[in-house]
Coordinates of C-alpha atoms and ligand atoms in Angstrom, one line a residue:
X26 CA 11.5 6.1 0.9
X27 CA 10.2 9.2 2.0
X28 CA 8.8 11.6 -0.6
X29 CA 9.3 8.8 -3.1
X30 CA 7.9 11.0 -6.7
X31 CA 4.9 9.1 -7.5
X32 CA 3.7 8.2 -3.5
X33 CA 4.2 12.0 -2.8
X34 CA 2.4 13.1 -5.9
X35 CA -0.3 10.4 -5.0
X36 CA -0.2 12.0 -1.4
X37 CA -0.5 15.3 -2.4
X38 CA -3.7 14.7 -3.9
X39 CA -6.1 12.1 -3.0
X40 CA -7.6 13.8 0.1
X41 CA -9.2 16.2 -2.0
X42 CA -13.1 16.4 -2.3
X43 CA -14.7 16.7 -5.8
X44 CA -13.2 20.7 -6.7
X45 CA -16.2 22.9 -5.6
X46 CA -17.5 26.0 -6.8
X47 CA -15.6 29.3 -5.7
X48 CA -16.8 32.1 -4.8
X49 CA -15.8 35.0 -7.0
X50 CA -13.6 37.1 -5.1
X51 CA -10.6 38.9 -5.8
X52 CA -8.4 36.7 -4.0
X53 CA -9.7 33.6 -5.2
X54 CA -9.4 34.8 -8.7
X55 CA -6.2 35.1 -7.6
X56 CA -5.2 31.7 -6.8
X57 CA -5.1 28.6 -9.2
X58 CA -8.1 26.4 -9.3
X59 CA -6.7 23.1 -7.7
X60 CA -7.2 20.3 -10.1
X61 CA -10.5 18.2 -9.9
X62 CA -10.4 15.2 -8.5
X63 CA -11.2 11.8 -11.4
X64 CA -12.0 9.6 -8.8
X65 CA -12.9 9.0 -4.9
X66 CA -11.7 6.9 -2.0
X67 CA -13.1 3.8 -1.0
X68 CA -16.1 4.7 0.9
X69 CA -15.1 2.9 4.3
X70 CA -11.7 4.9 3.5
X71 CA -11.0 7.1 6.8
X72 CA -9.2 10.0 4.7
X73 CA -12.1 11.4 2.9
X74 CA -12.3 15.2 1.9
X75 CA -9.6 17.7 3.2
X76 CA -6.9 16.6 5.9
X77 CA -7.8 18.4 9.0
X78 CA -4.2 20.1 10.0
X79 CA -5.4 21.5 13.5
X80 CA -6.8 18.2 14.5
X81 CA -3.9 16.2 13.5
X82 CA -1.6 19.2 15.3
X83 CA -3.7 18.8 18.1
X84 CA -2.5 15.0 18.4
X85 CA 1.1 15.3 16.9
X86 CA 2.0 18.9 17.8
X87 CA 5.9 17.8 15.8
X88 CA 4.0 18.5 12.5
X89 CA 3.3 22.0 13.0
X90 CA 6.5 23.2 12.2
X91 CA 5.6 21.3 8.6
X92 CA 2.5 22.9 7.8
X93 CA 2.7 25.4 4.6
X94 CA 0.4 27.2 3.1
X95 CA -0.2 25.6 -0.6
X96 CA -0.4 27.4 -4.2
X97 CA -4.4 26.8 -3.8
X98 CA -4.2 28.8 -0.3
X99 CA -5.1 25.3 1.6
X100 CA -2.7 24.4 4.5
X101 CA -0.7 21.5 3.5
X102 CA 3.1 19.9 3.8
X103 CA 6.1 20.4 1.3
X104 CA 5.4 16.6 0.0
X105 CA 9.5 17.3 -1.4
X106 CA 10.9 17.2 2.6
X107 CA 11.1 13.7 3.2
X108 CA 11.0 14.8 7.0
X109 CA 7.9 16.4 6.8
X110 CA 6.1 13.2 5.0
X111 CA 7.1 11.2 7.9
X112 CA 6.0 13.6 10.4
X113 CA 2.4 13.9 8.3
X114 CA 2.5 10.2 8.1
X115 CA 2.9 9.6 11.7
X116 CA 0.1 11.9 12.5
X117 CA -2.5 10.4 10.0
X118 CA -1.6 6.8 12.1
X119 CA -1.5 8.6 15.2
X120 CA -4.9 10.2 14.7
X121 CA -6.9 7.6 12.9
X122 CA -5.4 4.0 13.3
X123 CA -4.1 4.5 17.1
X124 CA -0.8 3.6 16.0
X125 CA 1.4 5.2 18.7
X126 CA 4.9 4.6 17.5
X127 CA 5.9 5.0 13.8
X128 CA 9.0 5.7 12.2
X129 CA 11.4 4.1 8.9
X130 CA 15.1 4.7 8.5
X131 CA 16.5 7.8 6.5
X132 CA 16.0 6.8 2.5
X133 CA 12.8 4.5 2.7
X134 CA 9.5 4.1 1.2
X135 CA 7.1 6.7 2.9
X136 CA 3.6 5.5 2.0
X137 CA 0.7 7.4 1.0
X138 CA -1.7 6.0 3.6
X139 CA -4.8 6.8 1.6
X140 CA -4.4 4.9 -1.5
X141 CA -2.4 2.2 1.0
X142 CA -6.1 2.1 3.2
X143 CA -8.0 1.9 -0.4
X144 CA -6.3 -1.6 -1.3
X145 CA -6.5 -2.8 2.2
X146 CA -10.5 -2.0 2.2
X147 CA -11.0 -3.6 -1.7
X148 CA -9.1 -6.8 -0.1
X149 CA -12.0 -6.6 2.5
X150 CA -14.9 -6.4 -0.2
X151 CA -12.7 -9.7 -2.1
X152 CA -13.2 -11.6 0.7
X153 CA -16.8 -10.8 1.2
X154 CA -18.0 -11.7 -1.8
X155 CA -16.9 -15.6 -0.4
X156 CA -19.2 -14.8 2.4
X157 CA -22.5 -13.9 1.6
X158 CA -21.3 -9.8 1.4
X159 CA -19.8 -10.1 5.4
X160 CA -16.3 -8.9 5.9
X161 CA -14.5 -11.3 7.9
X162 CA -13.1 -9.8 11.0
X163 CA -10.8 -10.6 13.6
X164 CA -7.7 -12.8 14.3
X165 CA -8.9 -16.1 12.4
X166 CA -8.2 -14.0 9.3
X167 CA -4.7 -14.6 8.4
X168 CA -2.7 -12.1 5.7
X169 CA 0.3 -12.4 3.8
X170 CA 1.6 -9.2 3.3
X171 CA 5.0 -9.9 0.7
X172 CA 7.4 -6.9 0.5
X173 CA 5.7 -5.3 3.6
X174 CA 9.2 -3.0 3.6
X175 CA 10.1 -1.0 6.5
X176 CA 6.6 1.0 6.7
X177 CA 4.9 -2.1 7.5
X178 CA 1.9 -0.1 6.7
X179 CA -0.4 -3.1 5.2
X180 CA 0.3 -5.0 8.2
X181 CA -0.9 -1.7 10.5
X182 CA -3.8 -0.5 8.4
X183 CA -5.7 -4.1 7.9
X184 CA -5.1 -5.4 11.6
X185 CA -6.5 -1.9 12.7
X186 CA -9.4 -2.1 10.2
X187 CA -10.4 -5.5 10.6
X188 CA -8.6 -7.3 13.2
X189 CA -6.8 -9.0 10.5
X190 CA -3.0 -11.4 11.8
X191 CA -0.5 -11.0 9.3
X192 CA 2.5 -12.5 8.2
X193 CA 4.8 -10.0 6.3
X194 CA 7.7 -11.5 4.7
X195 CA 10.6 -8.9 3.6
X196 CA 14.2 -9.3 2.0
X197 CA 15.6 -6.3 3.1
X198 CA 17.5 -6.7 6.6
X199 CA 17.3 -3.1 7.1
X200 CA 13.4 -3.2 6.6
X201 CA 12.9 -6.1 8.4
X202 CA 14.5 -4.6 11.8
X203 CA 12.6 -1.3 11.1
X204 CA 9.1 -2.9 10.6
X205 CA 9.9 -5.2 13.9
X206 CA 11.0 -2.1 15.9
X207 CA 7.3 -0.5 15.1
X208 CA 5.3 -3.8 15.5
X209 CA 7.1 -3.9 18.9
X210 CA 6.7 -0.5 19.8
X211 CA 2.8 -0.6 19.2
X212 CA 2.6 -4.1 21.3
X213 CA 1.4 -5.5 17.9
X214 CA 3.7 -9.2 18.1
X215 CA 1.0 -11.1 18.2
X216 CA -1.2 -9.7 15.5
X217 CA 1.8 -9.2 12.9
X218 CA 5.3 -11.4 12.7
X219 CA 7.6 -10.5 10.3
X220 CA 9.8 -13.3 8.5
X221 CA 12.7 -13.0 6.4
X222 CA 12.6 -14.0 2.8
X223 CA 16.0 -15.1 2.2
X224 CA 16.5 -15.8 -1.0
X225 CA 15.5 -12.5 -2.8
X226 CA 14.7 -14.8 -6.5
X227 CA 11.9 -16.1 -4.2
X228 CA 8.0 -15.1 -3.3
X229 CA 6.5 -17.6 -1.1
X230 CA 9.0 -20.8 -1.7
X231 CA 11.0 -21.5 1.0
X232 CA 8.9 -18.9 3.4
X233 CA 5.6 -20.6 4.3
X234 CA 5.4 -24.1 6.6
X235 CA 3.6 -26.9 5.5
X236 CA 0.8 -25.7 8.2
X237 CA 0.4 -22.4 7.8
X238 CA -3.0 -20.9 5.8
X239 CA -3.7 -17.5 4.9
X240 CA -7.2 -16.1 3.3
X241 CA -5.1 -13.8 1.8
X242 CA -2.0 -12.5 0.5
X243 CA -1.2 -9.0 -0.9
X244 CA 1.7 -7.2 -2.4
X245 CA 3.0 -4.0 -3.4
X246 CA 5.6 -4.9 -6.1
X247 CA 8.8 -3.1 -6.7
X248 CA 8.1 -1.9 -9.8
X249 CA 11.1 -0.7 -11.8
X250 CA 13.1 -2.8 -13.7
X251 CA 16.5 -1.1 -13.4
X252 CA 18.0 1.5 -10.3
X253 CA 18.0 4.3 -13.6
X254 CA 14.5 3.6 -14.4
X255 CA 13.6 4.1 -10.7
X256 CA 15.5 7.3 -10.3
X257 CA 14.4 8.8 -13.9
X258 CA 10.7 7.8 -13.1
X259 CA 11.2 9.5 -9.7
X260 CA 12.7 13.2 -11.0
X261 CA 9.8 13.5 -13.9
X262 CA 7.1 12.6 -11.0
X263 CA 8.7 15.3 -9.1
X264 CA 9.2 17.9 -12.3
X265 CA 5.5 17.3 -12.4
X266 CA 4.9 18.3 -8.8
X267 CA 7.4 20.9 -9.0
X268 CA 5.0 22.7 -11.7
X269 CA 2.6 23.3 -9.0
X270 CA 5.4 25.7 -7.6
X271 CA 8.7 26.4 -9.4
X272 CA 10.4 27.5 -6.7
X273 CA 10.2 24.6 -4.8
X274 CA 13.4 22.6 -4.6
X275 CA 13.7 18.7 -6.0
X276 CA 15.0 16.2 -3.4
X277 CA 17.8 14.7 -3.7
X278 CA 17.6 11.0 -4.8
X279 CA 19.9 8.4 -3.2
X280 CA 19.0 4.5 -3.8
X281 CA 21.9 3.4 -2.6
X282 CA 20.2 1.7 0.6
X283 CA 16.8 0.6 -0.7
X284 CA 17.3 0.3 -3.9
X285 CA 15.2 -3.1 -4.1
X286 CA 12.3 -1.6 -2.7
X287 CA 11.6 0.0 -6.2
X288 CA 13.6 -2.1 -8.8
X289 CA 13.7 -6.0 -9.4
X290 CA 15.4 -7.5 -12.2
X291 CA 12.2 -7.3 -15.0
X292 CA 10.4 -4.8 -13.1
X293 CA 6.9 -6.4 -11.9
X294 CA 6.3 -7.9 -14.8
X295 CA 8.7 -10.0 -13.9
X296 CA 7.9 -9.6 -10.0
X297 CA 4.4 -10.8 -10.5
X298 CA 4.9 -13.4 -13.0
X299 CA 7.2 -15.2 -10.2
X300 CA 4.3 -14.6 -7.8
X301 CA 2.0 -16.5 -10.1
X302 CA 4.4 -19.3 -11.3
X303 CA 5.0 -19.7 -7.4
X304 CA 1.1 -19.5 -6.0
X305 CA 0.8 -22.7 -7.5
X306 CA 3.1 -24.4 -5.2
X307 CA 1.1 -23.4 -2.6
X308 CA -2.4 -23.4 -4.1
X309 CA -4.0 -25.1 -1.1
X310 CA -2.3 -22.9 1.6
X311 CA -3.9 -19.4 0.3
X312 CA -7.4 -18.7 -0.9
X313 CA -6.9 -15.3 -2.8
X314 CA -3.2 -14.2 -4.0
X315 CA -3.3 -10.7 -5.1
X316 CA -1.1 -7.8 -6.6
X317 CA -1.0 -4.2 -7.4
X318 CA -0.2 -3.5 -10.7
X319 CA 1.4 0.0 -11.2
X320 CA 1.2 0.3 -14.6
X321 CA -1.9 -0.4 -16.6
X322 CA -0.1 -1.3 -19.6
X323 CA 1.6 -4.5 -18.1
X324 CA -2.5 -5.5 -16.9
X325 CA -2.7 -7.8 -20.5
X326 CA 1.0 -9.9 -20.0
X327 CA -0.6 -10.4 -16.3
X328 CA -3.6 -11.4 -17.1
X329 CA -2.6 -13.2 -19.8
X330 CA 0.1 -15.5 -17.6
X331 CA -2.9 -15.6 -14.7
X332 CA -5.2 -17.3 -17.3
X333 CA -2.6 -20.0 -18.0
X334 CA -1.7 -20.7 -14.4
X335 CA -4.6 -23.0 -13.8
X336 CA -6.2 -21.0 -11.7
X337 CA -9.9 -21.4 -10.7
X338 CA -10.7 -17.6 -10.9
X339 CA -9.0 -14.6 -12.1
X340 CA -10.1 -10.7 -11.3
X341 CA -8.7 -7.6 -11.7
X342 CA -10.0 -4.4 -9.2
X343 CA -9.7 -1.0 -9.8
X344 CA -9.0 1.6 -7.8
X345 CA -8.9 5.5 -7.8
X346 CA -7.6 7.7 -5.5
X347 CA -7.6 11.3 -6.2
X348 CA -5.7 12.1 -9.6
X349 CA -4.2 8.5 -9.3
X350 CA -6.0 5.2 -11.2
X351 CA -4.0 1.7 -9.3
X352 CA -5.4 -1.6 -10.1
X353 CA -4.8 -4.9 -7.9
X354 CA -5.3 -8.4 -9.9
X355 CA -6.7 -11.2 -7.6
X356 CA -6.1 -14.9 -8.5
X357 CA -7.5 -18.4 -6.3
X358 CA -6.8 -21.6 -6.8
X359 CA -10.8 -22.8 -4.6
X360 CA -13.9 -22.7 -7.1
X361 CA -16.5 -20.3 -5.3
X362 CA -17.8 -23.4 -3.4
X363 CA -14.6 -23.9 -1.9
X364 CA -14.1 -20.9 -0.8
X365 CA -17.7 -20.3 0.7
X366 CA -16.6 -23.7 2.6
X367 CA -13.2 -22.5 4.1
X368 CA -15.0 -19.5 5.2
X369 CA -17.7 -21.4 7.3
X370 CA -14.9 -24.1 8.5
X371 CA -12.7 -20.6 9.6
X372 CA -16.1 -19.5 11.2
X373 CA -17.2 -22.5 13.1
X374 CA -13.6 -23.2 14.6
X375 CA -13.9 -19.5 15.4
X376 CA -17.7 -20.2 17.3
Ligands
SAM14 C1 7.4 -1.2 -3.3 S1 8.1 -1.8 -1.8 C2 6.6 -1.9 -0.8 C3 6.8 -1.7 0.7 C4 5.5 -1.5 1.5 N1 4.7 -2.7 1.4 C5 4.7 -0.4 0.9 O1 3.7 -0.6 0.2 O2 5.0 0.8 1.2 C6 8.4 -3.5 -2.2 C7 9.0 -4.3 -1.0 O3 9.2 -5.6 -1.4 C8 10.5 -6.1 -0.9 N2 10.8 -7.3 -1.7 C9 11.5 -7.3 -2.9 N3 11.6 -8.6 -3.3 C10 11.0 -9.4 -2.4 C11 10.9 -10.8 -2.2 N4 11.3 -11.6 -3.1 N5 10.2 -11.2 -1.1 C12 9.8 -10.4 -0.2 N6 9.9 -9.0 -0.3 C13 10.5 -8.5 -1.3 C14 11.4 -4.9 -1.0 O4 12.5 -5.0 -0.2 C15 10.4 -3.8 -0.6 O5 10.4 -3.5 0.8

């Protein structure tokens, strides 16, 4: 949803080079020292250093009336207006993906398209390692996106990046129509389709045909266990935020309409354990099934279930963006020859 806590506090500071040196003036003194940054963006990562507000203006003239001046005297967006996330959002797309058209309904997830790019570019690296340190480009390569939710923004960022087709499966009717209305929009149909998932107890069962390969799939998990735990989580992430300016006002926080876009019953423990259990029914249909894990202390459950589930090779990734540590495990069912052989196959159909 827009503004969600932890995406907005993620937003609000990943774009930020390494803190630099000030110079000691009176007016710096005068302003707090923005926090240093732990750790960088994926080098191929398009949102490196500072966003540059005039040039995204310049292309999206809706977000000036957005711009603010933050407590570090940098020109930024009030990551608490929901409205002004989608506007920034729709700028960054605009400006570096060529995404024309881009909105979501009132109340849903607004990603942070940095740390959303990150995950799409380590995905890139996983597959390389299969083929001799090449990323496999173009339409041959076939993506599962599960949950893609009414951003569709895995689906956008990794056919942009790479040429990538996806298949983004969805329960939420609501998403569903919004995601189609933006493939649509962007003349995207035949480099993204978007299938319902209709039994929400489900992952891939009853959503893949008998034909149908992917070299991938990916997922952003809801990660909350309960619609309190998603609410609570959300107000401390923005108390947190707030401390950077007490005056600034919380958002008000409705699930009502997306509320399984953050909460499944178990949280992703539960969420990804599903996703394993099920990956083995179809083993021989996808060559890496990956994850995000939110919370680093459910890694050991994860991996632990992953090292059960018969799987040929197990791998967790980390990431970093900004203030913000995220971690994606990686799981395949092919021994390395395997894979290095459906890679060639997917290459010499492709010649
Ligand atoms: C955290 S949101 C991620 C949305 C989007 N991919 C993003 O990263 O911003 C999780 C999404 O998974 C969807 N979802 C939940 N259970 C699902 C299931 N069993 N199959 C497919 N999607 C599901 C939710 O409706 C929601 O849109």
């Amino acid at each position: 949803m827009p503004g969600f806590p932890s995406d907005a506090a993620a937003m609000s500071q990943p774009p930020k080079r390494p803190a630099r040196p000030r110079p000691k003036t009176a007016a710096a003194a005068a302003q707090p020292r923005a926090p240093a940054s732990k750790g960088e963006l994926h080098p191929r990562n398009r949102h490196q250093g500072r966003y540059d507000f005039p040039a995204l203006i310049a292309g999206s003239p809706e977000l000036a009336q957005f711009v603010v001046i933050n407590p570090y005297g940098k020109e930024s967006i009030d990551f608490a207006n929901p409205e002004a996330v989608k506007v920034f959002n729709r700028a960054l797309l605009k400006q570096f993906y060529g995404i024309e058209h881009w909105d979501i309904p009132p109340g849903y997830l607004c990603p942070p398209i940095p740390g959303r790019a990150d995950y799409i570019h380590a995905l890139a690296d996983l597959l390389a390692t299969d083929c001799g340190g090449e990323i496999p480009r173009g339409a041959q390569v076939r993506v599962l996106d599960v949950g893609s939710g009414a951003n569709c923004i895995y689906p956008l960022l990794g056919q942009r990046e790479y040429g990538w087709r996806f298949l983004g499966s969805e329960i939420d009717a609501t998403a569903l129509a919004a995601a189609r209305t933006i493939v649509q929009a962007n003349g995207l149909q035949r480099a993204i389709e978007l299938r319902q998932q209709i039994d929400a107890k489900h992952i891939f069962h009853g959503l893949l045909q008998a034909e149908e390969r992917f070299d991938l799939s990916l997922c952003n998990p809801p990660f909350h266990s309960s619609a309190e735990e998603a609410t609570q989580g959300s107000q401390r992430k923005w108390k947190n935020l707030g401390k950077l300016d007490p005056k600034r006002k919380l958002p008000l926080l409705n699930f009502g309409g997306q509320s399984s876009e953050l909460w499944c019953e178990g949280g992703e423990i539960a969420f990804i354990r599903r996703m394993i259990t099920e990956s083995r029914e179809v083993a021989q249909q996808v060559l890496w099934f990956t994850s995000l894990v939110s919370k680093g202390g459910n890694l050991e459950q994860i991996e632990r279930a992953l090292h059960k589930s018969g799987a040929a090779e197990v791998r967790t990734v980390s990431m970093s963006q900004g203030q913000k540590q995220s971690r994606f495990v990686a799981w395949s069912f092919h021994s390395a020859e395997q894979r290095a052989a459906w890679h060639q196959r997917r290459g010499a159909a492709q010649d």
